[in-house]
Structure formats: C-alpha cells, structure tokens
Amino acid sequence: MAELKMAEAATKPAGTQVLAVQDLQAWYGESHILHGINFNVNAGEVVTLLGRNGAGKTTTLKSVMGIIGKRTGSIRFNNEDITRAASDKIARMGIAFCPEERGIFASLDVRENLLLPPIVRAGGLSLDQIFELFPNLKERLNSQGTKLSGGEQQMLAIARALAGNPTFVMLDEPSQGLAPLLVRELGSLMLRLKREGLTILLVEQNTRLALTVADHVLVLHKGTMVFAGPIEEFRAHEDALKGGYLAV
C-alpha cells in the first residue's frame, strides 16, 4: 500500500505527550457528568476509552473538542491550553472528531460530502488517497448519503475527518451497527493509521475491537476515571475491570 504521508502527522516522536487532561469536570445543563477525570495521550498511540452507557465517554470527547459548553479543569493539546477554545480553533490545531451519529449529509452524494467541509488545515488527504484507503467510497461516489449502508457511512465519516489533515482523531463508537467483517476491516484501518503516525482516542463498546488496537486503556465509571494504564496492565486486571465496570 502507498504511504499516506499526512502532513505533520508523524512530526512528534512516538511517546511524546500530545493531550493532557487534568481535573476535567463537565455538565449538561444542571447534570454533572464528568467528575475530575485525568488522563494523557501520547503521539502515535491508540488510546481506548471504555465504560458502560452513561459513563461519560462521549462527553469526554466532546469536552476535548470544545462542544460541551460548561466544563472546567485543564485540557492541553501539544502543550497549548484549549480548555475554553472554540471548536473551529481546536480543529485548526489538528484535532478531528467523528461523532457516533456520523453526521453524513443525507441529501448530498459521497463526493459532495467529502468536498463540503471547509479546509481547516492544509495538507489533508486527496480524494485519490481517500479512495486508496476506502475503495468502496469510489464505487459509491455519486450515491446519496441516504443510499449508503451503515458501513459505508462510517467510512465516509472517517474519510471526511482525515481530509482535514488531523494529527489526532477521536472516534466515537465507529463499529456500531457494522457487520463482523467490517469491524475487522475497521480495526485494520486504525492500525494502519497509527503506523502512518496518527494518534487516536477511541470510544468503543466492542471491547474485542477496542483491546485489539489499543496501546493504552482508560475506563470510566459514572463520570470518574477508575483505570488508566497500558494494555498489558489492563490485561492483568481484565476480569475484575470487566466485571466491575464494563459488564452490562
């Protein structure tokens, strides 16, 4: 496969801290969702955020992206404070967010969905590079969003994020609704993007997928961080963590 050469994606040495979250508190209206969580993400890693429904995983991603209005604490990206930065500024710094609902424009075709977002950072993937990563999208280029399968919509959502030249991508439940074969392909894609130098923060209910690609694991429970460590440490305590915080 051709090298993607995403601009700036591999400029930071592996292991360099790119995201530092300290004492993050977040609210939806009067509902206090996050209660002082702390974690770091290093360059070139896949960090998986696990937890039951309602644990605060999506709220964490939205807080980093500047979508949650009421939040306190400290969020630093490449050592710059982004705690109160607007989402458009955060995107220009190199963070992309693929939400759980995917955000595909149903009335637009694949090409229009790929070309519509504004270019927030020069040097993103070209259409040819996107189609090398996602050949199905090339075959469905003129198909409307409403005509795409769930897997194709997920591919399109990720492709659109990569077109903006991020160095850090947050994926919220990317395997949701996908057939097992597509889930395996998604895992292979994430590992390839990591090899290309991209850093990924992943929220995922499919623990098999999440743990297959993860370098580090975070576990949330009722808005608090109950575990943060390398995959090897998670494996050593896997039964207790799954029984206490992940099993339905």
Short mmCIF file of C-alpha atoms in Angstrom, two decimals:
data_model
loop_
_atom_site.label_atom_id
_atom_site.label_comp_id
_atom_site.label_asym_id
_atom_site.label_seq_id
_atom_site.Cartn_x
_atom_site.Cartn_y
_atom_site.Cartn_z
CA MET A 1 0.00 0.00 0.00
CA ALA A 2 1.14 3.55 -0.71
CA GLU A 3 2.24 5.69 2.20
CA LEU A 4 -0.33 8.34 3.05
CA LYS A 5 2.14 10.99 4.20
CA MET A 6 -0.38 13.04 6.12
CA ALA A 7 1.23 16.41 6.74
CA GLU A 8 2.72 16.80 10.21
CA ALA A 9 1.16 13.53 11.39
CA ALA A 10 4.49 12.00 12.32
CA THR A 11 6.47 15.09 13.31
CA LYS A 12 6.28 14.33 17.03
CA PRO A 13 8.35 11.34 18.23
CA ALA A 14 6.32 8.37 19.44
CA GLY A 15 5.71 8.65 23.16
CA THR A 16 5.60 12.46 23.20
CA GLN A 17 2.59 13.68 25.14
CA VAL A 18 0.09 15.40 22.84
CA LEU A 19 -3.04 15.57 25.02
CA ALA A 20 -3.12 16.19 28.76
CA VAL A 21 -6.45 16.30 30.60
CA GLN A 22 -6.48 17.27 34.28
CA ASP A 23 -9.41 17.53 36.70
CA LEU A 24 -11.92 17.71 33.83
CA GLN A 25 -15.44 18.47 35.00
CA ALA A 26 -18.33 18.75 32.54
CA TRP A 27 -22.05 19.42 32.72
CA TYR A 28 -25.11 19.15 30.51
CA GLY A 29 -27.29 21.88 31.93
CA GLU A 30 -27.51 21.11 35.65
CA SER A 31 -26.40 17.48 35.19
CA HIS A 32 -22.82 16.97 36.37
CA ILE A 33 -21.39 14.30 34.03
CA LEU A 34 -17.60 14.28 34.47
CA HIS A 35 -16.13 14.46 37.96
CA GLY A 36 -12.48 15.46 37.76
CA ILE A 37 -11.02 12.96 35.29
CA ASN A 38 -7.31 12.85 34.42
CA PHE A 39 -5.54 11.17 31.51
CA ASN A 40 -2.82 11.66 28.91
CA VAL A 41 -2.47 10.58 25.28
CA ASN A 42 0.93 10.16 23.62
CA ALA A 43 1.79 10.66 19.96
CA GLY A 44 1.31 7.68 17.66
CA GLU A 45 -0.85 5.70 20.08
CA VAL A 46 -4.37 4.33 20.08
CA VAL A 47 -5.97 5.04 23.45
CA THR A 48 -9.26 3.29 24.08
CA LEU A 49 -11.88 4.76 26.41
CA LEU A 50 -14.21 2.09 27.84
CA GLY A 51 -17.22 2.20 30.13
CA ARG A 52 -20.90 1.39 30.37
CA ASN A 53 -23.53 3.52 28.67
CA GLY A 54 -23.79 6.81 30.51
CA ALA A 55 -20.28 6.62 31.97
CA GLY A 56 -19.25 9.88 30.30
CA LYS A 57 -17.21 8.62 27.34
CA THR A 58 -18.86 10.74 24.64
CA THR A 59 -18.89 13.73 26.98
CA THR A 60 -15.13 13.36 27.34
CA LEU A 61 -14.60 13.51 23.57
CA LYS A 62 -16.99 16.45 23.20
CA SER A 63 -15.23 18.28 26.01
CA VAL A 64 -11.87 17.92 24.27
CA MET A 65 -13.47 19.13 21.02
CA GLY A 66 -14.97 22.19 22.72
CA ILE A 67 -18.57 21.11 22.12
CA ILE A 68 -19.59 20.94 25.79
CA GLY A 69 -20.39 24.47 26.92
CA LYS A 70 -19.86 24.07 30.66
CA ARG A 71 -16.54 22.47 31.54
CA THR A 72 -13.71 23.21 33.94
CA GLY A 73 -10.26 21.82 34.60
CA SER A 74 -7.42 21.76 32.10
CA ILE A 75 -7.19 20.37 28.54
CA ARG A 76 -3.85 20.89 26.81
CA PHE A 77 -3.06 19.86 23.23
CA ASN A 78 0.59 19.99 22.17
CA ASN A 79 1.15 21.93 25.40
CA GLU A 80 -1.37 24.65 24.45
CA ASP A 81 -4.38 25.25 26.68
CA ILE A 82 -7.57 24.52 24.74
CA THR A 83 -9.91 24.21 27.72
CA ARG A 84 -12.03 27.17 26.63
CA ALA A 85 -11.13 27.23 22.94
CA ALA A 86 -13.85 27.17 20.28
CA SER A 87 -14.32 24.01 18.23
CA ASP A 88 -13.16 25.62 14.99
CA LYS A 89 -9.86 26.67 16.59
CA ILE A 90 -9.38 23.17 18.00
CA ALA A 91 -9.96 21.68 14.53
CA ARG A 92 -7.38 24.03 13.03
CA MET A 93 -4.87 22.79 15.60
CA GLY A 94 -5.20 19.28 14.22
CA ILE A 95 -7.95 17.50 16.19
CA ALA A 96 -10.77 15.76 14.31
CA PHE A 97 -13.93 14.25 15.82
CA CYS A 98 -16.10 11.54 14.25
CA PRO A 99 -19.33 11.53 16.28
CA GLU A 100 -21.39 8.44 16.96
CA GLU A 101 -24.19 9.74 14.71
CA ARG A 102 -21.62 10.17 11.88
CA GLY A 103 -23.03 13.49 10.62
CA ILE A 104 -23.45 12.45 6.99
CA PHE A 105 -25.45 14.90 4.84
CA ALA A 106 -28.20 12.60 3.62
CA SER A 107 -29.21 14.72 0.60
CA LEU A 108 -25.62 15.02 -0.70
CA ASP A 109 -23.66 12.37 -2.56
CA VAL A 110 -20.33 10.93 -1.44
CA ARG A 111 -18.24 13.39 -3.44
CA GLU A 112 -20.17 16.36 -2.08
CA ASN A 113 -19.87 15.07 1.49
CA LEU A 114 -16.10 14.79 1.04
CA LEU A 115 -15.68 18.23 -0.54
CA LEU A 116 -18.18 20.23 1.51
CA PRO A 117 -16.31 20.67 4.82
CA PRO A 118 -14.06 23.75 4.86
CA ILE A 119 -10.33 23.13 4.72
CA VAL A 120 -9.20 23.94 8.25
CA ARG A 121 -5.59 22.75 7.75
CA ALA A 122 -3.63 22.47 4.53
CA GLY A 123 -2.22 19.11 3.51
CA GLY A 124 -5.13 16.75 4.14
CA LEU A 125 -5.70 13.58 2.16
CA SER A 126 -6.57 13.98 -1.51
CA LEU A 127 -9.56 12.18 -3.00
CA ASP A 128 -7.20 9.64 -4.57
CA GLN A 129 -5.64 8.92 -1.17
CA ILE A 130 -9.07 8.62 0.41
CA PHE A 131 -10.16 6.15 -2.27
CA GLU A 132 -6.97 4.13 -1.72
CA LEU A 133 -7.97 3.82 1.93
CA PHE A 134 -11.70 3.39 1.24
CA PRO A 135 -12.19 1.82 -2.23
CA ASN A 136 -15.91 1.33 -1.59
CA LEU A 137 -16.39 5.09 -1.49
CA LYS A 138 -15.01 5.45 -5.01
CA GLU A 139 -17.58 2.94 -6.23
CA ARG A 140 -20.35 4.90 -4.47
CA LEU A 141 -19.08 8.35 -5.43
CA ASN A 142 -22.39 9.58 -6.83
CA SER A 143 -24.63 7.86 -4.27
CA GLN A 144 -26.58 9.97 -1.80
CA GLY A 145 -25.92 9.61 1.91
CA THR A 146 -29.33 8.00 2.36
CA LYS A 147 -28.34 5.25 -0.09
CA LEU A 148 -25.19 4.21 1.78
CA SER A 149 -25.01 1.26 4.11
CA GLY A 150 -24.03 1.79 7.74
CA GLY A 151 -20.50 0.64 6.99
CA GLU A 152 -20.19 2.99 4.02
CA GLN A 153 -21.47 5.89 6.10
CA GLN A 154 -18.85 5.15 8.75
CA MET A 155 -16.12 5.02 6.10
CA LEU A 156 -17.33 8.35 4.75
CA ALA A 157 -17.35 9.95 8.20
CA ILE A 158 -13.77 8.86 8.90
CA ALA A 159 -12.61 9.83 5.40
CA ARG A 160 -14.09 13.29 5.80
CA ALA A 161 -12.21 13.74 9.07
CA LEU A 162 -8.91 12.64 7.51
CA ALA A 163 -9.38 15.07 4.63
CA GLY A 164 -8.94 17.89 7.15
CA ASN A 165 -5.34 16.83 7.92
CA PRO A 166 -5.66 16.00 11.61
CA THR A 167 -2.81 14.67 13.71
CA PHE A 168 -5.23 13.49 16.41
CA VAL A 169 -8.56 11.77 15.67
CA MET A 170 -11.34 10.97 18.14
CA LEU A 171 -13.70 8.17 17.07
CA ASP A 172 -16.99 7.66 18.93
CA GLU A 173 -18.39 4.12 18.57
CA PRO A 174 -17.16 3.60 14.99
CA SER A 175 -18.12 -0.10 14.89
CA GLN A 176 -21.71 0.47 15.95
CA GLY A 177 -24.10 -1.40 13.65
CA LEU A 178 -21.34 -2.86 11.48
CA ALA A 179 -21.13 -6.49 10.34
CA PRO A 180 -18.23 -8.53 11.82
CA LEU A 181 -16.22 -8.38 8.58
CA LEU A 182 -16.45 -4.59 8.53
CA VAL A 183 -15.46 -4.44 12.19
CA ARG A 184 -12.28 -6.35 11.37
CA GLU A 185 -11.59 -4.02 8.45
CA LEU A 186 -12.10 -1.05 10.75
CA GLY A 187 -9.56 -2.47 13.17
CA SER A 188 -7.04 -2.91 10.35
CA LEU A 189 -7.67 0.67 9.24
CA MET A 190 -7.00 2.06 12.72
CA LEU A 191 -3.76 0.11 12.98
CA ARG A 192 -2.68 1.40 9.58
CA LEU A 193 -3.46 4.99 10.53
CA LYS A 194 -1.40 4.52 13.69
CA ARG A 195 1.51 3.26 11.60
CA GLU A 196 1.18 6.39 9.47
CA GLY A 197 1.71 8.48 12.59
CA LEU A 198 -1.86 9.38 13.54
CA THR A 199 -2.88 9.46 17.20
CA ILE A 200 -6.34 8.04 18.00
CA LEU A 201 -8.64 8.37 21.00
CA LEU A 202 -11.29 5.68 20.60
CA VAL A 203 -14.62 5.21 22.36
CA GLU A 204 -15.90 1.72 21.62
CA GLN A 205 -18.43 -0.70 23.09
CA ASN A 206 -16.95 -3.60 21.14
CA THR A 207 -14.27 -4.49 23.67
CA ARG A 208 -12.67 -7.11 21.43
CA LEU A 209 -12.01 -4.49 18.75
CA ALA A 210 -11.05 -1.84 21.29
CA LEU A 211 -8.49 -4.01 23.05
CA THR A 212 -7.07 -5.39 19.80
CA VAL A 213 -5.97 -1.93 18.62
CA ALA A 214 -5.26 -0.23 21.98
CA ASP A 215 -1.87 0.77 23.35
CA HIS A 216 -3.43 2.28 26.47
CA VAL A 217 -6.83 1.80 28.08
CA LEU A 218 -8.98 4.20 30.07
CA VAL A 219 -12.06 3.04 32.00
CA LEU A 220 -14.78 5.46 33.07
CA HIS A 221 -17.47 4.72 35.64
CA LYS A 222 -20.18 7.25 36.44
CA GLY A 223 -18.00 10.12 35.29
CA THR A 224 -14.87 9.14 37.17
CA MET A 225 -11.69 7.50 35.86
CA VAL A 226 -11.29 4.13 37.56
CA PHE A 227 -8.40 2.82 35.44
CA ALA A 228 -5.74 4.33 33.18
CA GLY A 229 -2.78 2.31 32.00
CA PRO A 230 -1.08 0.36 29.22
CA ILE A 231 -2.88 -2.55 27.59
CA GLU A 232 -0.63 -5.03 29.40
CA GLU A 233 -1.70 -3.67 32.78
CA PHE A 234 -5.36 -3.77 31.74
CA ARG A 235 -4.97 -7.41 30.68
CA ALA A 236 -3.53 -8.24 34.10
CA HIS A 237 -6.71 -6.92 35.76
CA GLU A 238 -9.12 -7.59 32.90
CA ASP A 239 -11.58 -9.87 34.70
CA ALA A 240 -12.00 -7.52 37.64
CA LEU A 241 -12.35 -4.43 35.45
CA LYS A 242 -14.83 -6.06 33.09
CA GLY A 243 -16.87 -7.47 35.97
CA GLY A 244 -16.90 -4.26 37.94
CA TYR A 245 -17.20 -1.58 35.26
CA LEU A 246 -17.87 -2.96 31.79
CA ALA A 247 -20.33 -5.86 32.07
CA VAL A 248 -23.99 -4.97 31.49
#
